Amino acid sequence: MWTFAQVLPDKTAAAFEIRTANDKVSLGALDCVEVQNDTESTGVVGRYLKLRVRLTSESDSVTPEVASIGIK
């Protein structure tokens, strides 16, 4: 289960992507898969996990914020 505490002002977004593998070499060669907040991620297995957070905004005056990320 993935949980993200985020603050998303109007016209901003946050996307969370992961990849997992059993060794570091394989991890770098894999594509990321987007995960949604408060959802189970089926088929996600491996000793190593890499998380990428993409923060976007349509305005220079506001930015999205990620306060915490939880994995259960």
Tab-separated table of C-alpha atoms in Angstrom:
chain	number	residue	atom	x	y	z
A	1	MET	CA	0.000	0.000	0.000
A	2	TRP	CA	1.341	3.402	-1.018
A	3	THR	CA	0.368	6.546	0.851
A	4	PHE	CA	1.428	10.071	-0.031
A	5	ALA	CA	0.772	13.204	2.006
A	6	GLN	CA	0.735	15.958	-0.553
A	7	VAL	CA	-0.392	19.551	-0.900
A	8	LEU	CA	-1.534	20.290	-4.451
A	9	PRO	CA	-2.509	23.903	-5.117
A	10	ASP	CA	-4.576	24.606	-8.237
A	11	LYS	CA	-2.779	23.895	-11.505
A	12	THR	CA	-0.144	21.659	-9.879
A	13	ALA	CA	0.370	17.905	-9.860
A	14	ALA	CA	2.517	15.176	-8.346
A	15	ALA	CA	3.125	11.806	-10.000
A	16	PHE	CA	4.818	8.920	-8.180
A	17	GLU	CA	6.715	6.267	-10.134
A	18	ILE	CA	8.645	3.212	-8.962
A	19	ARG	CA	10.777	0.404	-10.246
A	20	THR	CA	11.982	-2.642	-8.346
A	21	ALA	CA	14.562	-5.377	-8.937
A	22	ASN	CA	16.546	-7.983	-7.067
A	23	ASP	CA	19.902	-6.371	-7.958
A	24	LYS	CA	21.160	-2.835	-8.536
A	25	VAL	CA	22.249	-3.439	-12.136
A	26	SER	CA	18.791	-4.620	-13.213
A	27	LEU	CA	17.133	-1.752	-11.355
A	28	GLY	CA	18.765	0.828	-13.590
A	29	ALA	CA	17.624	-0.894	-16.780
A	30	LEU	CA	13.907	-1.083	-15.925
A	31	ASP	CA	11.107	1.331	-16.756
A	32	CYS	CA	9.234	3.109	-13.979
A	33	VAL	CA	5.577	2.299	-13.246
A	34	GLU	CA	3.219	4.961	-11.900
A	35	VAL	CA	1.627	4.230	-8.513
A	36	GLN	CA	-1.505	5.875	-7.154
A	37	ASN	CA	-2.126	7.157	-3.618
A	38	ASP	CA	-3.803	4.716	-1.192
A	39	THR	CA	-3.609	1.754	-3.576
A	40	GLU	CA	-2.116	-1.723	-3.558
A	41	SER	CA	0.688	-2.247	-6.050
A	42	THR	CA	0.400	-5.793	-7.324
A	43	GLY	CA	3.401	-7.402	-8.962
A	44	VAL	CA	5.886	-5.035	-7.310
A	45	VAL	CA	8.625	-7.289	-5.963
A	46	GLY	CA	12.352	-7.013	-5.484
A	47	ARG	CA	15.057	-6.260	-2.982
A	48	TYR	CA	15.736	-2.765	-4.349
A	49	LEU	CA	13.219	-0.005	-4.988
A	50	LYS	CA	13.672	3.314	-6.747
A	51	LEU	CA	11.054	6.026	-6.342
A	52	ARG	CA	10.697	9.028	-8.641
A	53	VAL	CA	8.386	11.929	-7.847
A	54	ARG	CA	7.468	14.275	-10.686
A	55	LEU	CA	6.255	17.658	-9.450
A	56	THR	CA	4.700	19.969	-12.037
A	57	SER	CA	3.077	23.387	-11.998
A	58	GLU	CA	1.467	25.564	-14.639
A	59	SER	CA	2.489	28.674	-12.696
A	60	ASP	CA	5.787	30.009	-11.392
A	61	SER	CA	4.041	31.302	-8.269
A	62	VAL	CA	2.802	27.948	-6.862
A	63	THR	CA	4.464	24.586	-6.376
A	64	PRO	CA	3.220	21.182	-5.225
A	65	GLU	CA	4.587	19.748	-1.992
A	66	VAL	CA	5.117	16.188	-0.808
A	67	ALA	CA	5.188	15.999	2.994
A	68	SER	CA	5.596	12.227	3.378
A	69	ILE	CA	5.643	8.921	1.531
A	70	GLY	CA	4.593	5.660	3.178
A	71	ILE	CA	4.942	2.061	2.048
A	72	LYS	CA	3.057	-0.675	3.900
